[in-house]
Amino acid sequence: MQKIMVCIKRVVDYNVRIRVKPDGSGVMLDGVKMSVNPFDEIALEEALRIKERGTNIEVVAVSIGVADTQQQLRTALAMGADRAILVQTDAAVEPLTAAQTFLAVAKKENPDLIFLGKQAIDDDANQTGQMLAALWERPQATYASKVEISGGKASVTREIDAGLETIEVDLPAVLTVDLRLNEPRYVKLPDIMKAKKKPLDVTSLDALGVSANVLLKTVKTEPPAQRQKGVLVKDVAELFDVLKKKGLV
Amino acid sequence: MHKILIVGEHDGKTLNPATAKCVTCAGSIPDGEIAIVLLGSDTAAVAAQAAAIAGVKSVLRVDRSENEHPLAAIFAPQLAALAADYTHVFGPSTSFGKDLMPRIAALLGVPQVSDLMSVEGAYRFKRPTYAGNAIVTVEADPARKLLATVRVASFQAATGGGSAAIESKSTAAALPSHTRYVGAKSGSTDRPDLQTAKRVVSGGRALGSAENFKLLFSLADQIGAAVGASRAAVDAGYAPNEMQVGQTGKIISPDIYIAIGISGAIQHLTGIKDARTIVAINKDGEAPIFEVADIGLVGDLFQIVPELERLIGS
Ligand SMILES: Cc1cc2nc3c(=O)[nH]c(=O)nc-3n(C[C@H](O)[C@H](O)[C@H](O)COP(=O)(O)OP(=O)(O)OC[C@H]3O[C@@H](n4cnc5c(N)ncnc54)[C@H](O)[C@@H]3O)c2cc1C
Ligand SMILES: Cc1cc2nc3c(=O)[nH]c(=O)nc-3n(C[C@H](O)[C@H](O)[C@H](O)COP(=O)(O)OP(=O)(O)OC[C@H]3O[C@@H](n4cnc5c(N)ncnc54)[C@H](O)[C@@H]3O)c2cc1C
């Protein structure tokens, strides 16, 4: 094991209350707090733990996004990534384009492992890792809640609807992580200072030979149907009566 | 005409109800013809179940020993080959479909619409983003094959009574050996399945221990409900992961959802927006769960739950 690549996406912070623009053209993003996708922090944490258990393993954080995405990559460097690559673009990057871009980076970097989040909490697509694995013609282990690496293989426990499943994949492989894999470390101030000196290369989709085709056109964005505010009952007896009347118990 | 291929989900014995929900979704594609494809080591039993779903024209069986376990790396090349004859390929947005469908899409070089929640046209769909806080209408290019996962909570299961033709298929797709199934651990239970249950009792961090979760199991058993949990409860080890409801857990649409000691974080609410009736029991009258609950009761769950159980039993 020599190199681990981790995909880091800049997303609206999970605490932000999302509002749809009145004209239906999208969600309001002006001035909202942006963060590293929570799943990607977990992905990076796992890569760092593997690095710390081994010797001479390099962790490379990669992102696709606007110039300000450097902020999220600096966070990744402060957490402990060795270097970062920003594929800078203002274009809307669909999962297939993101996967093609990561493939181009992977072909240059030749990582043994690529970690991604299982989904980005903005578009919730849950696609990029699987698409990257297909294009790279390598194994995928999605929704990882436990990862063990040994002898050129990864044994991965996956969170599936029925419970937990374990699969074994040959490296190199693409892993997407679930919430319970680990708890990401907090970044300390000295690490933020150190991160400023770590290399962060900026490249472009063009340089990687990828074009950001829009294959899915978003024609409208609207708020979800609102639920009516309900009633408060005063005690258990009344709760039971209401449930019974509605035939719910 | 639109030819829609649905990737059926099953465990070798039973067809997952998510498949019949995909059929309902596919049925709203104008001028469509629906086929279900089943991969497995022996799909005879599940093929018969699939053939009985109303609205299905044909059922394709792809039986081979490598297909015993649903590994995306093994399934995807076969399905990409079979997709040639279809305009649309749908799978359920279960962990099976979410893992598999993007891999097929990438092999075909086409985009995927995730969590399709309503059909507005053969190439126009609605899907949720930002944990369900923004619903987008997306339009795909009719010149390309369309891959999608279907948000199963948005569709009723298609009824029975169909009699589709069953045929065996094979493909020449080369299968990789780099991915191997090792084993599975599932909390086998006699309770209804969380994803399809009509009634769900769900607990949060407030339960405080796995031991206390038994309070909920007891109530659930009394009313024939499945049991769910918030992420906080799962993270704390009070409940197993398959019980998690929400943005990153299960998205469910029961007739009644009883949230007990759950605050109502947006990530949790995403999972229950389609519940017909939401009941909330929480000691904090300001908890956000009350903003979406149809019926709320402010108070201590450790008093309320046993008393409710007693009243139901009497
Ligand atoms: C300015 C701008 C405008 C956009 N407008 C639209 C629009 O109108 N319509 C539309 O459909 N989409 C739009 N997008 C793209 C959209 O926000 C998603 O980025 C895209 O659809 C990918 O989906 P996802 O992130 O949910 O993928 P997922 O498959 O859920 O992501 C899984 C994982 O892949 C990795 N990943 C994915 N993308 C990136 C990335 N860019 N950088 C690093 N890692 C990544 C992360 O590890 C992530 O956890 C826009 C993007 C930008 C930057
Ligand atoms: C990326 C991401 C994804 C997430 N995905 C999910 C998801 O899929 N599902 C999910 O659930 N969460 C998810 N979360 C977590 C979510 O934000 C909340 O942290 C979580 O839902 C809180 O769980 P809770 O309501 O049980 O706990 P808390 O928020 O701690 O709420 C406990 C509640 O119990 C009440 N209470 C305490 N004692 C009693 C008592 N004796 N009687 C009655 N009431 C009592 C309190 O008033 C409080 O309202 C996600 C978070 C992130 C960042």
XYZ file of C-alpha atoms and ligand atoms in Angstrom:
669
model
C 0.000 0.000 0.000
C 1.520 3.247 -1.123
C -1.140 5.723 -1.960
C -4.727 6.457 -0.998
C -6.879 8.953 -2.858
C -9.824 10.563 -1.067
C -12.566 12.524 -2.821
C -13.640 15.598 -0.887
C -16.742 17.478 -1.897
C -17.664 21.016 -0.877
C -21.323 21.080 0.161
C -23.747 23.275 2.070
C -23.172 22.579 5.760
C -25.598 20.028 7.134
C -26.897 22.479 9.744
C -28.059 25.002 7.166
C -31.793 25.200 6.606
C -32.190 24.920 2.851
C -34.484 27.405 1.110
C -35.679 27.130 -2.435
C -35.512 30.300 -4.556
C -38.996 31.746 -5.174
C -38.486 31.592 -8.952
C -37.784 27.849 -8.790
C -34.323 28.172 -10.301
C -32.507 26.402 -7.481
C -31.726 26.723 -3.784
C -30.349 29.840 -2.120
C -26.620 29.410 -1.778
C -25.482 33.018 -1.314
C -23.618 33.431 1.925
C -24.503 30.004 3.332
C -21.881 28.064 5.240
C -20.025 25.509 3.121
C -18.258 22.474 4.571
C -16.647 19.192 3.666
C -19.371 16.624 2.923
C -19.698 14.756 6.281
C -19.240 11.370 4.615
C -16.035 12.578 2.984
C -14.609 13.519 6.384
C -15.227 9.938 7.432
C -13.585 8.727 4.216
C -10.517 10.860 4.905
C -10.369 9.751 8.538
C -10.280 6.119 7.437
C -7.509 6.831 4.948
C -5.512 8.612 7.651
C -5.911 5.694 10.053
C -4.622 3.290 7.413
C -1.723 5.667 6.751
C -0.889 5.865 10.456
C -0.871 2.082 10.813
C 1.420 1.613 7.804
C 4.647 3.096 6.548
C 5.174 5.628 3.787
C 1.570 5.793 2.698
C 0.612 9.002 0.955
C -2.924 10.386 1.240
C -4.066 12.639 -1.601
C -7.288 14.649 -1.301
C -9.023 15.470 -4.569
C -11.955 17.752 -5.249
C -13.872 19.102 -8.201
C -15.472 22.484 -7.772
C -15.263 26.260 -7.680
C -12.074 28.125 -6.648
C -13.292 28.411 -3.044
C -13.181 24.627 -2.756
C -9.563 25.227 -1.727
C -11.007 25.932 1.738
C -12.332 22.380 2.047
C -9.083 20.951 0.686
C -7.150 22.980 3.303
C -9.374 21.382 5.923
C -8.458 17.978 4.496
C -4.772 18.891 4.620
C -5.178 20.076 8.203
C -6.774 16.764 9.118
C -3.652 15.054 7.781
C -3.781 14.572 4.007
C -0.309 14.960 2.483
C -1.325 16.928 -0.569
C -4.392 18.024 -2.476
C -5.591 18.437 -6.028
C -8.385 20.788 -7.042
C -9.987 20.269 -10.412
C -11.316 23.787 -10.656
C -14.554 24.421 -12.493
C -17.655 26.575 -12.239
C -19.602 24.037 -14.261
C -22.345 21.815 -12.904
C -20.611 18.490 -12.421
C -22.905 15.479 -12.640
C -21.860 12.212 -10.971
C -20.805 10.656 -14.295
C -18.576 13.647 -15.027
C -17.198 13.540 -11.482
C -16.405 9.837 -11.950
C -14.713 10.483 -15.303
C -12.653 13.232 -13.689
C -11.594 11.056 -10.757
C -10.722 8.312 -13.230
C -8.399 10.700 -15.059
C -6.750 11.642 -11.760
C -6.508 7.997 -10.707
C -4.759 7.085 -13.943
C -2.067 9.647 -13.127
C -1.801 8.889 -9.440
C -2.276 5.119 -9.442
C -3.693 4.856 -5.923
C -4.185 1.489 -4.202
C -7.435 2.686 -2.721
C -9.922 5.423 -3.492
C -12.248 6.500 -0.721
C -15.436 8.466 -1.313
C -18.491 9.284 0.742
C -21.501 7.078 0.104
C -23.441 10.170 -0.869
C -23.041 13.911 -0.975
C -25.613 15.565 1.257
C -26.548 18.211 -1.320
C -27.519 16.241 -4.388
C -27.886 12.931 -2.472
C -27.121 11.083 -5.709
C -25.197 8.144 -4.214
C -23.560 7.356 -7.556
C -20.061 8.702 -7.958
C -18.074 5.907 -6.278
C -19.914 3.142 -8.088
C -19.494 4.912 -11.435
C -15.797 5.481 -10.803
C -15.295 1.799 -9.942
C -17.051 0.760 -13.161
C -15.001 3.108 -15.343
C -11.754 2.106 -13.589
C -12.776 -1.553 -14.036
C -12.029 -2.172 -10.367
C -14.046 -3.530 -7.408
C -16.401 -1.387 -5.383
C -17.329 -1.787 -1.755
C -20.053 0.698 -0.884
C -21.540 1.758 2.485
C -18.483 0.541 4.416
C -18.800 0.377 8.187
C -15.591 -1.609 8.729
C -12.483 -1.879 6.573
C -9.566 -4.274 7.021
C -6.612 -4.189 4.648
C -4.122 -7.012 4.320
C -2.116 -8.692 1.597
C -3.419 -6.653 -1.317
C -7.029 -7.206 -0.303
C -9.673 -5.309 1.591
C -12.282 -7.011 3.695
C -15.209 -4.624 3.934
C -18.305 -4.828 6.102
C -21.175 -3.002 4.405
C -24.355 -1.557 5.877
C -27.191 -2.951 3.796
C -30.957 -2.901 4.273
C -31.004 -6.355 5.820
C -28.141 -5.729 8.239
C -24.441 -6.173 7.590
C -22.666 -7.886 4.721
C -18.976 -8.627 4.305
C -17.219 -8.776 0.966
C -13.578 -9.152 0.005
C -12.092 -7.127 -2.842
C -8.693 -7.086 -4.509
C -6.819 -3.797 -4.526
C -6.886 -1.358 -6.137
C -10.488 -0.743 -5.215
C -13.063 1.985 -4.665
C -14.632 2.208 -1.220
C -17.556 4.436 -0.250
C -18.067 5.009 3.435
C -21.070 5.048 5.727
C -21.605 7.007 8.926
C -20.524 4.409 11.431
C -17.099 3.628 9.980
C -15.330 6.014 12.353
C -15.525 9.374 14.061
C -13.435 11.978 12.256
C -10.770 13.779 14.287
C -10.994 17.454 15.165
C -8.568 19.748 13.437
C -6.159 21.514 15.805
C -4.844 25.026 15.247
C -1.181 24.030 14.668
C -2.400 21.602 11.999
C -4.201 24.424 10.213
C -0.930 26.380 10.142
C 0.979 23.347 8.855
C -1.663 22.715 6.204
C -0.972 26.097 4.635
C 2.448 24.836 3.575
C 1.276 21.554 2.104
C 1.005 21.335 -1.690
C -2.350 22.060 -3.308
C -2.284 21.730 -7.080
C -4.963 23.284 -9.210
C -5.878 21.718 -12.528
C -8.884 21.817 -14.840
C -11.346 19.491 -16.527
C -9.766 20.484 -19.861
C -6.299 19.523 -18.704
C -7.681 16.131 -17.696
C -9.530 15.746 -20.986
C -12.999 15.686 -19.422
C -15.959 17.711 -20.624
C -18.754 18.649 -18.237
C -21.707 17.502 -20.303
C -25.096 18.300 -18.875
C -26.969 15.057 -19.425
C -29.661 15.740 -16.871
C -31.227 19.155 -17.125
C -32.730 20.565 -13.945
C -35.855 22.358 -15.130
C -37.371 23.325 -11.805
C -36.641 23.315 -8.084
C -39.477 23.484 -5.590
C -39.956 23.090 -1.858
C -41.432 19.790 -0.679
C -45.125 19.546 0.165
C -45.580 20.796 3.707
C -47.285 18.700 6.335
C -50.136 20.313 8.231
C -49.310 21.091 11.836
C -51.151 18.579 13.978
C -52.772 18.589 17.385
C -51.339 18.128 20.852
C -53.167 15.712 23.111
C -53.110 16.240 26.878
C -52.469 12.742 28.168
C -52.062 9.089 27.273
C -55.779 8.372 27.542
C -56.561 11.018 24.929
C -53.724 9.758 22.713
C -55.172 6.272 22.896
C -58.670 7.552 22.047
C -57.454 9.455 18.985
C -55.421 6.496 17.725
C -58.324 4.157 18.251
C -60.799 6.431 16.470
C -58.455 6.601 13.500
C -58.126 2.808 13.528
C -54.386 3.069 14.003
C -53.979 0.719 16.950
C -42.873 2.804 -27.471
C -40.829 2.728 -24.255
C -39.374 -0.558 -23.096
C -38.651 -0.575 -19.394
C -36.449 -3.143 -17.710
C -36.789 -3.438 -13.944
C -33.991 -5.069 -12.000
C -35.804 -7.279 -9.502
C -34.543 -7.637 -5.944
C -34.862 -10.945 -4.124
C -33.121 -13.293 -1.703
C -33.584 -16.438 -3.782
C -36.896 -17.260 -2.116
C -38.951 -14.109 -1.976
C -39.241 -11.197 -4.328
C -38.643 -7.960 -2.414
C -41.853 -5.814 -2.391
C -39.709 -2.944 -3.715
C -39.908 -4.646 -7.115
C -43.707 -4.324 -7.329
C -43.334 -0.646 -6.395
C -40.918 -0.155 -9.277
C -43.563 -1.700 -11.540
C -46.083 0.941 -10.430
C -43.542 3.654 -11.167
C -42.700 2.176 -14.566
C -46.421 1.847 -15.275
C -46.738 5.627 -15.303
C -44.248 5.972 -18.166
C -46.446 6.729 -21.196
C -46.684 4.014 -23.832
C -44.507 1.614 -21.886
C -43.888 -2.113 -21.849
C -42.460 -3.603 -18.666
C -40.041 -6.489 -18.145
C -38.446 -7.670 -14.905
C -34.989 -9.226 -14.898
C -33.852 -11.522 -12.100
C -30.275 -12.592 -11.506
C -29.546 -15.455 -9.145
C -28.330 -19.027 -8.868
C -31.896 -20.342 -9.119
C -34.621 -17.801 -9.778
C -37.499 -20.183 -10.532
C -39.475 -19.342 -7.393
C -38.989 -15.590 -7.550
C -39.648 -15.524 -11.293
C -43.093 -17.012 -10.639
C -43.760 -14.245 -8.104
C -42.561 -11.571 -10.529
C -44.709 -12.972 -13.342
C -47.791 -12.573 -11.156
C -47.379 -8.797 -10.803
C -50.055 -7.025 -12.839
C -48.713 -4.959 -15.716
C -45.566 -6.986 -16.338
C -45.141 -8.306 -19.877
C -42.141 -10.579 -19.418
C -39.766 -11.898 -16.786
C -36.156 -12.645 -17.694
C -34.206 -15.177 -15.658
C -30.421 -15.087 -15.640
C -29.382 -18.108 -13.585
C -25.730 -18.886 -13.016
C -23.740 -19.856 -9.960
C -21.799 -16.564 -9.924
C -25.105 -14.758 -9.395
C -25.830 -16.371 -6.039
C -25.046 -13.155 -4.142
C -25.923 -9.695 -5.437
C -22.442 -8.287 -6.074
C -22.607 -5.135 -8.195
C -19.328 -5.899 -9.942
C -20.739 -9.261 -11.101
C -24.307 -8.154 -11.873
C -23.531 -4.883 -13.663
C -21.820 -6.234 -16.809
C -24.637 -8.747 -17.369
C -27.316 -6.101 -16.911
C -25.476 -3.605 -19.102
C -25.545 -6.230 -21.859
C -29.251 -7.024 -21.342
C -30.116 -3.311 -21.272
C -29.424 -3.090 -25.018
C -33.056 -3.836 -25.891
C -34.570 -1.287 -23.491
C -35.069 2.475 -23.332
C -35.280 2.621 -19.525
C -33.648 0.540 -16.787
C -35.073 0.932 -13.277
C -33.989 -0.478 -9.939
C -35.263 0.138 -6.400
C -33.525 2.756 -4.254
C -32.726 0.116 -1.664
C -29.143 -0.665 -0.674
C -29.183 -3.314 -3.456
C -30.304 -0.888 -6.169
C -28.246 2.054 -4.970
C -25.089 -0.050 -5.061
C -25.803 -1.646 -8.422
C -27.531 0.847 -10.736
C -24.788 3.515 -10.983
C -22.313 0.809 -11.961
C -24.569 -0.202 -14.866
C -25.078 3.450 -15.836
C -21.336 4.074 -15.982
C -20.748 0.941 -18.086
C -23.341 2.290 -20.518
C -21.969 5.827 -20.325
C -25.321 7.290 -19.336
C -26.425 9.357 -16.332
C -28.689 8.068 -13.592
C -31.683 9.699 -11.963
C -31.522 8.762 -8.277
C -34.601 8.366 -6.062
C -37.151 9.041 -8.752
C -40.284 10.102 -6.848
C -42.689 10.954 -9.646
C -42.933 10.495 -13.384
C -43.780 13.704 -15.261
C -43.077 12.258 -18.691
C -41.048 9.482 -20.261
C -37.860 11.512 -19.712
C -38.997 13.987 -17.070
C -38.987 13.115 -13.382
C -39.042 14.577 -9.893
C -36.439 13.665 -7.319
C -35.513 14.930 -3.846
C -32.242 16.715 -3.052
C -30.852 18.304 0.131
C -32.381 15.646 2.365
C -35.764 16.177 0.730
C -35.781 19.945 1.278
C -35.651 20.768 -2.415
C -37.510 18.742 -5.009
C -36.021 19.037 -8.488
C -37.615 18.244 -11.819
C -34.979 16.785 -14.135
C -35.145 16.133 -17.831
C -33.022 13.531 -19.566
C -32.067 13.235 -23.214
C -34.472 10.817 -25.004
C -31.618 9.841 -27.322
C -29.914 8.050 -24.435
C -30.888 5.120 -22.319
C -32.318 6.243 -19.004
C -31.156 4.641 -15.761
C -32.949 5.370 -12.510
C -33.449 4.209 -8.978
C -37.046 4.404 -7.817
C -37.790 5.912 -4.413
C -39.926 3.059 -3.177
C -41.679 5.104 -0.475
C -43.296 7.176 -3.238
C -45.147 4.294 -4.912
C -47.716 1.701 -3.896
C -46.924 -1.874 -4.827
C -48.553 -3.063 -8.069
C -51.237 -5.665 -7.451
C -51.123 -9.350 -8.305
C -53.099 -11.207 -10.933
C -50.646 -10.835 -13.804
C -49.348 -13.649 -15.964
C -46.145 -12.556 -17.627
C -44.124 -14.847 -19.865
C -40.982 -16.203 -18.224
C -37.869 -16.736 -20.319
C -34.287 -17.717 -19.531
C -31.505 -15.458 -20.722
C -27.756 -15.611 -20.745
C -25.144 -13.060 -21.657
C -21.611 -13.276 -22.943
C -20.468 -10.627 -20.458
C -17.066 -11.362 -18.919
C -17.321 -11.451 -15.131
C -14.532 -10.220 -12.861
C -13.086 -12.310 -10.029
C -11.854 -9.341 -7.993
C -14.930 -9.171 -5.759
C -15.997 -12.002 -3.455
C -18.918 -12.464 -1.110
C -17.885 -13.481 2.407
C -21.029 -13.482 4.528
C -23.924 -11.577 6.007
C -25.329 -10.900 9.411
C -28.906 -9.841 9.687
C -31.012 -9.362 12.745
C -33.599 -11.962 11.890
C -36.906 -10.993 13.387
C -40.514 -12.059 13.279
C -41.587 -8.419 13.172
C -42.786 -6.855 9.932
C -40.126 -5.500 7.592
C -39.398 -1.853 8.373
C -39.522 -0.758 4.746
C -42.953 -2.158 4.021
C -44.632 -2.146 7.442
C -47.970 -0.377 7.853
C -47.101 0.539 11.429
C -43.746 1.631 12.793
C -42.679 2.408 16.350
C -39.379 4.261 16.424
C -37.020 5.303 19.210
C -34.278 7.868 19.668
C -31.395 8.719 21.906
C -33.812 9.265 24.797
C -34.243 5.512 25.217
C -30.800 5.516 26.813
C -29.928 1.841 26.355
C -30.490 -1.264 24.291
C -32.298 -2.672 27.326
C -34.806 0.193 27.307
C -35.451 -0.354 23.601
C -37.365 -3.455 24.699
C -40.121 -1.063 25.765
C -40.588 -0.265 22.081
C -40.378 -3.880 20.947
C -43.098 -4.739 23.383
C -45.384 -1.935 22.168
C -44.587 -2.795 18.549
C -45.440 -6.459 19.006
C -48.725 -5.533 20.558
C -49.841 -3.541 17.509
C -48.023 -5.585 14.846
C -45.514 -2.844 14.077
C -41.935 -2.776 12.853
C -39.339 -0.982 14.966
C -37.165 1.881 13.730
C -34.543 4.120 15.299
C -32.831 7.463 14.899
C -29.187 7.647 13.934
C -28.301 8.738 17.463
C -29.864 5.556 18.839
C -28.032 3.386 16.309
C -24.697 5.158 16.815
C -25.048 4.648 20.564
C -25.580 0.930 20.018
C -29.171 0.834 21.307
C -30.423 -0.544 17.976
C -28.817 -2.253 14.947
C -28.010 -0.276 11.780
C -30.785 -1.816 9.708
C -33.296 -0.040 11.947
C -32.086 3.473 11.088
C -34.673 5.730 9.521
C -33.701 8.891 7.645
C -31.600 10.501 4.929
C -28.912 7.883 5.333
C -31.103 5.120 6.649
C -34.441 3.900 5.386
C -37.072 6.082 3.745
C -40.434 4.708 4.787
C -44.127 5.408 4.257
C -46.175 3.571 6.888
C -49.773 4.406 7.786
C -48.604 5.343 11.264
C -45.176 6.312 12.568
C -44.788 6.681 16.319
C -41.624 8.671 17.131
C -40.602 8.208 20.731
C -37.834 10.336 22.226
C -36.741 11.550 18.803
C -36.061 15.268 18.372
C -36.925 15.457 14.661
C -33.672 16.509 12.960
C -34.129 17.185 9.226
C -32.066 14.119 8.390
C -34.506 12.002 10.376
C -37.631 13.705 8.994
C -36.476 12.950 5.440
C -37.165 9.326 6.169
C -40.761 9.764 7.350
C -42.236 12.551 5.203
C -44.518 10.086 3.461
C -45.933 8.522 6.608
C -49.710 8.967 6.611
C -49.901 9.811 10.339
C -46.964 10.824 12.530
C -47.314 10.555 16.299
C -44.653 12.161 18.487
C -43.922 11.510 22.125
C -41.275 13.836 23.517
C -40.710 15.542 26.856
C -39.649 18.772 25.165
C -42.667 20.658 23.816
C -40.343 22.688 21.582
C -38.840 19.654 19.819
C -38.995 20.069 16.013
C -40.731 16.703 15.660
C -43.936 18.435 16.825
C -43.865 20.647 13.723
C -44.518 17.638 11.524
C -46.452 15.416 13.912
C -50.180 14.949 13.342
C -50.638 13.959 16.959
C -48.246 15.007 19.696
C -47.950 14.228 23.377
C -45.501 16.105 25.596
C -44.212 13.961 28.428
C -41.827 11.305 29.702
C -41.701 8.295 27.429
C -40.878 5.988 30.324
C -44.318 6.722 31.775
C -46.232 7.135 28.533
C -45.141 4.020 26.645
C -46.028 1.432 29.340
C -49.334 3.189 29.977
C -50.190 3.292 26.271
C -49.401 -0.390 26.043
C -51.667 -1.100 28.980
C -54.555 0.867 27.418
C -54.166 -0.885 24.074
C -54.096 -4.250 25.823
C -57.204 -3.583 27.897
C -21.847 25.462 -9.499
C -22.536 24.136 -9.561
C -23.826 24.067 -10.071
C -24.488 22.826 -10.151
N -25.745 22.798 -10.687
C -26.363 21.600 -10.819
C -27.641 21.495 -11.429
O -28.248 22.491 -11.851
N -28.196 20.250 -11.544
C -27.560 19.135 -11.093
O -28.099 18.030 -11.207
N -26.371 19.212 -10.528
C -25.739 20.395 -10.363
N -24.519 20.446 -9.796
C -23.895 19.195 -9.394
C -24.504 18.615 -8.148
O -24.469 19.566 -7.077
C -23.715 17.389 -7.677
O -22.406 17.780 -7.410
C -23.616 16.303 -8.662
O -24.872 15.977 -9.185
C -22.995 15.051 -8.005
O -23.947 14.452 -7.154
P -23.556 14.071 -5.695
O -22.504 15.010 -5.261
O -24.798 13.967 -4.917
O -22.862 12.661 -5.936
P -22.712 11.465 -4.969
O -22.583 10.320 -5.882
O -23.773 11.454 -3.922
O -21.323 11.726 -4.272
C -20.678 10.670 -3.587
C -19.260 11.030 -3.274
O -18.543 11.352 -4.462
C -17.543 12.321 -4.199
N -17.818 13.501 -5.015
C -18.901 13.752 -5.792
N -18.755 14.941 -6.418
C -17.562 15.429 -6.020
C -16.836 16.625 -6.305
N -17.320 17.571 -7.121
N -15.633 16.792 -5.724
C -15.121 15.863 -4.875
N -15.758 14.727 -4.560
C -16.956 14.515 -5.124
C -17.623 12.618 -2.731
O -16.702 11.789 -2.055
C -19.059 12.229 -2.383
O -19.204 11.885 -1.024
C -23.841 21.652 -9.687
C -22.556 21.733 -9.173
C -21.887 22.947 -9.103
C -20.511 22.967 -8.542
C -24.810 13.498 7.175
C -25.785 13.173 8.254
C -26.720 12.182 8.046
C -27.650 11.847 9.031
N -28.559 10.866 8.778
C -29.484 10.569 9.729
C -30.482 9.558 9.492
O -30.514 8.899 8.436
N -31.382 9.317 10.484
C -31.382 10.012 11.670
O -32.239 9.736 12.516
N -30.453 10.938 11.905
C -29.501 11.230 10.978
N -28.556 12.170 11.267
C -28.472 12.671 12.658
C -29.451 13.780 12.997
O -28.898 15.028 12.634
C -29.711 13.796 14.522
O -28.488 13.927 15.194
C -30.413 12.547 15.057
O -31.541 12.239 14.258
C -30.824 12.760 16.487
O -31.400 11.588 17.020
P -32.435 11.668 18.234
O -33.613 12.475 17.821
O -32.656 10.283 18.701
O -31.570 12.380 19.368
P -31.711 13.807 20.005
O -31.670 14.863 18.967
O -30.729 13.855 21.100
O -33.185 13.835 20.568
C -33.603 13.129 21.695
C -34.989 13.639 22.026
O -35.530 12.873 23.081
C -36.249 13.717 23.956
N -36.273 13.065 25.280
C -35.251 12.902 26.142
N -35.666 12.200 27.226
C -36.972 11.913 27.039
C -37.944 11.206 27.789
N -37.648 10.622 28.955
N -39.198 11.107 27.298
C -39.503 11.690 26.095
N -38.620 12.358 25.348
C -37.357 12.461 25.797
C -35.511 15.022 23.923
O -36.381 16.090 24.261
C -35.026 15.098 22.469
O -35.946 15.789 21.658
C -27.627 12.517 10.279
C -26.690 13.529 10.502
C -25.773 13.868 9.511
C -24.779 14.938 9.761
